[in-house]
GROMACS .gro file of C-alpha atoms in nm:
model
  272
    1MET     CA    1   6.664  10.652   8.015
    2GLY     CA    2   6.413  10.347   8.066
    3PHE     CA    3   6.233  10.230   7.790
    4PRO     CA    4   6.050  10.463   7.599
    5GLY     CA    5   5.822  10.390   7.349
    6THR     CA    6   5.721  10.027   7.528
    7TRP     CA    7   5.391   9.905   7.575
    8MET     CA    8   5.307   9.603   7.767
    9THR     CA    9   4.927   9.440   7.825
   10GLU     CA   10   4.795   9.462   8.139
   11SER     CA   11   4.785   9.066   8.164
   12GLU     CA   12   5.195   9.107   8.071
   13SER     CA   13   5.163   8.859   7.843
   14VAL     CA   14   5.410   9.034   7.582
   15VAL     CA   15   5.594   9.327   7.556
   16TYR     CA   16   5.603   9.551   7.238
   17ARG     CA   17   5.894   9.820   7.135
   18VAL     CA   18   5.713  10.096   6.934
   19VAL     CA   19   5.867  10.166   6.600
   20PRO     CA   20   5.640  10.499   6.428
   21LYS     CA   21   5.557  10.391   6.100
   22CYS     CA   22   5.559  10.022   6.119
   23ALA     CA   23   5.182   9.913   6.189
   24CYS     CA   24   5.201  10.040   6.547
   25SER     CA   25   4.890  10.112   6.567
   26THR     CA   26   4.724   9.763   6.458
   27ILE     CA   27   4.951   9.627   6.716
   28GLY     CA   28   4.872   9.785   6.979
   29GLN     CA   29   4.487   9.702   6.866
   30ILE     CA   30   4.578   9.328   6.887
   31MET     CA   31   4.767   9.347   7.218
   32TYR     CA   32   4.397   9.527   7.376
   33TYR     CA   33   4.212   9.298   7.223
   34SER     CA   34   4.385   9.014   7.324
   35ASP     CA   35   4.341   9.149   7.726
   36HIS     CA   36   4.020   9.260   7.671
   37GLY     CA   37   3.800   9.117   7.401
   38GLU     CA   38   3.731   9.425   7.175
   39PHE     CA   39   3.888   9.681   7.054
   40TYR     CA   40   3.961  10.027   7.193
   41ASP     CA   41   3.749  10.308   7.074
   42GLY     CA   42   3.980  10.568   6.938
   43ASP     CA   43   4.351  10.623   6.818
   44ILE     CA   44   4.530  10.344   7.029
   45HIS     CA   45   4.817  10.599   7.093
   46ASP     CA   46   4.581  10.846   7.293
   47ALA     CA   47   4.475  10.522   7.514
   48THR     CA   48   4.536  10.565   7.889
   49THR     CA   49   4.381  10.263   7.983
   50GLY     CA   50   4.398   9.894   7.909
   51LEU     CA   51   4.769   9.897   7.777
   52ARG     CA   52   5.078   9.954   8.013
   53LYS     CA   53   5.278  10.245   7.817
   54TRP     CA   54   5.611  10.358   7.938
   55ALA     CA   55   5.514  10.731   7.865
   56ARG     CA   56   5.269  10.694   8.170
   57GLU     CA   57   5.516  10.748   8.477
   58ASP     CA   58   5.275  10.530   8.664
   59ASN     CA   59   5.337  10.245   8.445
   60GLN     CA   60   5.749  10.282   8.446
   61LYS     CA   61   5.821  10.086   8.736
   62ARG     CA   62   5.615   9.760   8.658
   63ILE     CA   63   5.749   9.759   8.294
   64ALA     CA   64   6.109   9.855   8.394
   65ALA     CA   65   6.133   9.514   8.583
   66ASN     CA   66   5.974   9.330   8.326
   67VAL     CA   67   6.153   9.405   8.056
   68ARG     CA   68   6.497   9.387   8.255
   69GLY     CA   69   6.402   9.075   8.407
   70HIS     CA   70   6.291   8.920   8.057
   71GLU     CA   71   5.976   8.795   8.225
   72SER     CA   72   5.719   8.819   7.911
   73TYR     CA   73   5.772   8.779   7.535
   74ALA     CA   74   5.934   9.107   7.380
   75PHE     CA   75   5.893   9.192   7.003
   76THR     CA   76   5.909   9.481   6.779
   77CYS     CA   77   5.822   9.569   6.409
   78VAL     CA   78   6.035   9.704   6.134
   79ARG     CA   79   5.937   9.840   5.809
   80ASN     CA   80   6.129   9.891   5.430
   81PRO     CA   81   6.296  10.257   5.502
   82TYR     CA   82   6.222  10.310   5.149
   83THR     CA   83   5.856  10.278   5.166
   84ARG     CA   84   5.827  10.411   5.549
   85ILE     CA   85   5.998  10.727   5.473
   86LEU     CA   86   5.775  10.808   5.213
   87SER     CA   87   5.488  10.741   5.421
   88SER     CA   88   5.630  11.002   5.660
   89PHE     CA   89   5.653  11.255   5.399
   90PHE     CA   90   5.272  11.202   5.250
   91ASP     CA   91   5.151  11.173   5.642
   92LYS     CA   92   5.319  11.395   5.827
   93VAL     CA   93   5.449  11.675   5.628
   94CYS     CA   94   5.162  11.675   5.327
   95GLY     CA   95   4.857  11.609   5.547
   96ILE     CA   96   4.635  11.741   5.753
   97GLN     CA   97   4.653  11.538   6.146
   98ARG     CA   98   4.322  11.447   6.322
   99ASN     CA   99   4.310  11.744   6.520
  100GLY     CA  100   4.256  11.949   6.156
  101ARG     CA  101   4.626  12.111   6.211
  102ARG     CA  102   4.955  12.035   6.026
  103TYR     CA  103   5.207  11.812   6.218
  104ARG     CA  104   5.441  11.997   6.499
  105GLY     CA  105   5.342  12.357   6.424
  106LYS     CA  106   5.606  12.532   6.262
  107LEU     CA  107   5.769  12.164   6.117
  108VAL     CA  108   5.605  12.221   5.782
  109PRO     CA  109   5.609  12.603   5.738
  110THR     CA  110   6.002  12.519   5.822
  111ILE     CA  111   6.056  12.273   5.548
  112ILE     CA  112   5.839  12.506   5.276
  113GLN     CA  113   6.101  12.814   5.374
  114LYS     CA  114   6.385  12.650   5.401
  115TYR     CA  115   6.409  12.342   5.150
  116GLY     CA  116   6.143  12.500   4.904
  117ILE     CA  117   5.895  12.189   4.913
  118GLU     CA  118   5.505  12.198   4.831
  119VAL     CA  119   5.293  12.021   5.020
  120GLY     CA  120   4.960  12.012   4.801
  121GLY     CA  121   4.808  12.354   4.923
  122ALA     CA  122   4.641  12.486   5.249
  123ASP     CA  123   4.438  12.136   5.300
  124GLY     CA  124   4.679  11.914   5.098
  125THR     CA  125   4.448  11.870   4.813
  126GLU     CA  126   4.641  12.104   4.496
  127GLU     CA  127   4.864  11.896   4.266
  128PHE     CA  128   5.202  11.915   4.312
  129ASP     CA  129   5.549  11.822   4.207
  130GLN     CA  130   5.567  11.505   4.430
  131ILE     CA  131   5.908  11.367   4.335
  132LYS     CA  132   6.074  11.758   4.375
  133SER     CA  133   5.918  11.783   4.710
  134PHE     CA  134   5.969  11.443   4.829
  135ARG     CA  135   6.346  11.433   4.734
  136ARG     CA  136   6.395  11.804   4.901
  137PHE     CA  137   6.215  11.662   5.220
  138LEU     CA  138   6.503  11.382   5.231
  139LEU     CA  139   6.759  11.665   5.254
  140PHE     CA  140   6.593  11.815   5.543
  141ALA     CA  141   6.509  11.481   5.699
  142ARG     CA  142   6.932  11.402   5.668
  143ASP     CA  143   6.999  11.742   5.822
  144THR     CA  144   6.752  11.709   6.132
  145ILE     CA  145   6.952  11.369   6.186
  146ARG     CA  146   7.295  11.411   6.133
  147TRP     CA  147   7.297  11.751   6.201
  148LYS     CA  148   6.974  11.844   6.428
  149ARG     CA  149   6.895  12.128   6.226
  150PRO     CA  150   6.711  12.332   6.128
  151MET     CA  151   6.554  12.107   6.462
  152GLU     CA  152   6.551  11.784   6.618
  153PRO     CA  153   6.493  11.480   6.450
  154ASP     CA  154   6.127  11.381   6.445
  155ILE     CA  155   6.028  10.989   6.586
  156HIS     CA  156   5.867  10.892   6.248
  157TRP     CA  157   6.181  10.958   6.019
  158SER     CA  158   6.417  10.888   6.268
  159ALA     CA  159   6.609  10.547   6.197
  160MET     CA  160   6.430  10.201   6.304
  161SER     CA  161   6.750  10.101   6.508
  162ALA     CA  162   6.737  10.461   6.689
  163HIS     CA  163   6.415  10.290   6.818
  164ILE     CA  164   6.511   9.968   6.884
  165SER     CA  165   6.834  10.008   7.050
  166THR     CA  166   6.683  10.205   7.332
  167PHE     CA  167   6.535   9.853   7.458
  168ILE     CA  168   6.850   9.698   7.473
  169VAL     CA  169   7.091   9.922   7.574
  170ASN     CA  170   6.880   9.960   7.882
  171GLY     CA  171   6.855   9.597   7.981
  172GLY     CA  172   6.571   9.445   7.757
  173THR     CA  173   6.587   9.162   7.503
  174TYR     CA  174   6.390   9.052   7.162
  175ASP     CA  175   6.243   8.768   7.143
  176ARG     CA  176   6.138   8.849   6.771
  177ILE     CA  177   6.158   9.144   6.526
  178ILE     CA  178   5.894   9.135   6.289
  179TRP     CA  179   5.867   9.290   5.937
  180THR     CA  180   5.556   9.494   5.830
  181GLU     CA  181   5.601   9.327   5.502
  182ASP     CA  182   5.481   8.998   5.635
  183PHE     CA  183   5.264   9.136   5.894
  184LEU     CA  184   5.062   8.857   5.890
  185ASP     CA  185   5.340   8.578   5.957
  186GLY     CA  186   5.517   8.746   6.206
  187MET     CA  187   5.208   8.874   6.397
  188GLY     CA  188   5.085   8.498   6.431
  189ALA     CA  189   5.409   8.365   6.532
  190VAL     CA  190   5.437   8.607   6.812
  191LEU     CA  191   5.057   8.539   6.909
  192ARG     CA  192   5.163   8.157   6.912
  193SER     CA  193   5.455   8.223   7.146
  194ILE     CA  194   5.217   8.395   7.433
  195GLU     CA  195   4.928   8.333   7.599
  196THR     CA  196   4.610   8.580   7.581
  197ARG     CA  197   4.313   8.624   7.776
  198HIS     CA  198   4.140   8.611   7.459
  199PRO     CA  199   4.192   8.448   7.104
  200VAL     CA  200   4.285   8.655   6.797
  201ASP     CA  201   4.170   8.598   6.472
  202LEU     CA  202   4.446   8.772   6.269
  203ALA     CA  203   4.273   8.692   5.938
  204SER     CA  204   3.939   8.903   6.068
  205ILE     CA  205   4.126   9.232   6.226
  206PRO     CA  206   4.089   9.519   5.995
  207ARG     CA  207   4.449   9.738   5.977
  208PHE     CA  208   4.434  10.029   6.237
  209ASN     CA  209   4.624  10.321   6.019
  210GLU     CA  210   4.499  10.611   6.226
  211SER     CA  211   4.706  10.844   5.996
  212GLY     CA  212   4.605  10.675   5.675
  213GLY     CA  213   4.383  10.970   5.442
  214THR     CA  214   4.529  11.260   5.618
  215GLY     CA  215   4.763  11.330   5.294
  216PRO     CA  216   4.791  11.319   4.926
  217SER     CA  217   4.742  10.982   4.759
  218ARG     CA  218   5.084  10.878   4.643
  219ALA     CA  219   5.079  10.929   4.229
  220HIS     CA  220   5.396  10.738   4.127
  221PRO     CA  221   5.559  10.402   4.230
  222VAL     CA  222   5.801  10.398   4.527
  223GLU     CA  223   6.130  10.394   4.307
  224ASP     CA  224   6.019  10.707   4.116
  225TYR     CA  225   6.051  10.892   4.434
  226PHE     CA  226   6.473  10.775   4.408
  227ASP     CA  227   6.735  10.899   4.210
  228ASP     CA  228   7.075  10.834   4.263
  229LEU     CA  229   7.106  11.091   4.517
  230SER     CA  230   6.839  11.031   4.693
  231MET     CA  231   6.928  10.671   4.756
  232HIS     CA  232   7.219  10.770   4.857
  233LEU     CA  233   7.092  10.982   5.105
  234VAL     CA  234   6.878  10.743   5.207
  235TYR     CA  235   7.175  10.517   5.286
  236GLU     CA  236   7.314  10.769   5.464
  237ILE     CA  237   7.031  10.789   5.713
  238TYR     CA  238   6.937  10.413   5.732
  239LYS     CA  239   7.253  10.218   5.652
  240ARG     CA  240   7.217  10.023   5.989
  241ASP     CA  241   6.805   9.974   5.893
  242PHE     CA  242   6.927   9.839   5.556
  243GLU     CA  243   7.169   9.581   5.712
  244LEU     CA  244   7.011   9.498   6.045
  245PHE     CA  245   6.659   9.445   5.925
  246LYS     CA  246   6.765   9.263   5.573
  247TYR     CA  247   6.627   9.510   5.307
  248ASP     CA  248   6.715   9.596   4.923
  249PHE     CA  249   6.896   9.902   4.956
  250ALA     CA  250   6.961   9.843   4.542
  251ASP     CA  251   6.649   9.803   4.459
  252PRO     CA  252   6.401  10.076   4.591
  253SER     CA  253   6.076   9.897   4.457
  254ASN     CA  254   6.168   9.541   4.637
  255ARG     CA  255   5.990   9.604   4.936
  256GLN     CA  256   6.062   9.284   5.081
  257PRO     CA  257   6.334   9.179   5.286
  258VAL     CA  258   6.614   8.955   5.090
  259SER     CA  259   6.723   8.755   5.381
  260GLU     CA  260   6.639   8.646   5.761
  261ILE     CA  261   6.674   8.880   6.082
  262ASP     CA  262   6.987   8.782   6.284
  263LEU     CA  263   6.860   8.867   6.648
  264ASP     CA  264   7.233   8.827   6.770
  265GLU     CA  265   7.339   9.033   6.532
  266VAL     CA  266   7.085   9.334   6.625
  267HIS     CA  267   7.136   9.303   7.010
  268ALA     CA  268   7.550   9.268   6.957
  269LYS     CA  269   7.541   9.597   6.760
  270LEU     CA  270   7.265   9.791   6.919
  271GLY     CA  271   7.342   9.703   7.258
  272THR     CA  272   7.645   9.972   7.304
   0.00000   0.00000   0.00000
């Protein structure tokens, strides 16, 4: 399998395992800036130069050698499962994407037909019952992850532990896992642990949210979207994420982690 979703600076100062919906655009731009002294002009996911990416076949041999030899500092970033799945719903299901179309072609029509959700009309701007539609979307997400029907699960709502485990299973070791909720401290610790070609002032770097603004705004507090049944579904999907990355399952309104991540535990439980 190798190291899908892995990015590395051209200078090989740092290796990063991408987890969708966890500040990946901002992290990629910081990595790019640390090598080149400027940000990539566009969505960093589209960059074909300036970063080494596993998705590019000509980069794979060097990334694999680096990761398996633990030649560079390696990290990833996680996010509260409640806010992550909500963000996925509004950005990817309700929103119109940068290309002016719905995400993944038939995905949204399938959810509308089979699960009865609404997405704010053809352009995502009409009012609709966000809570009811989100809870129905959760059923769809659970079905794709548990039974792979009516389609394969999507990377934006697949469990973070599933993404993170491929790096470990195939021979990689994480030096740090940071939280999106404590991004400046976590990313600051990463930058202090590596040598960069250009200094990075985190306080002045913008957040790059390439999917921001593509969907309707969330109309209610996070906790309003999760009743007992939807909390049960979230726990069924993301049990390992809550446990390994130390988020509070019992309180959807609490975005913050409740204790420190144990890297040894992560490697032991995700390495098989």
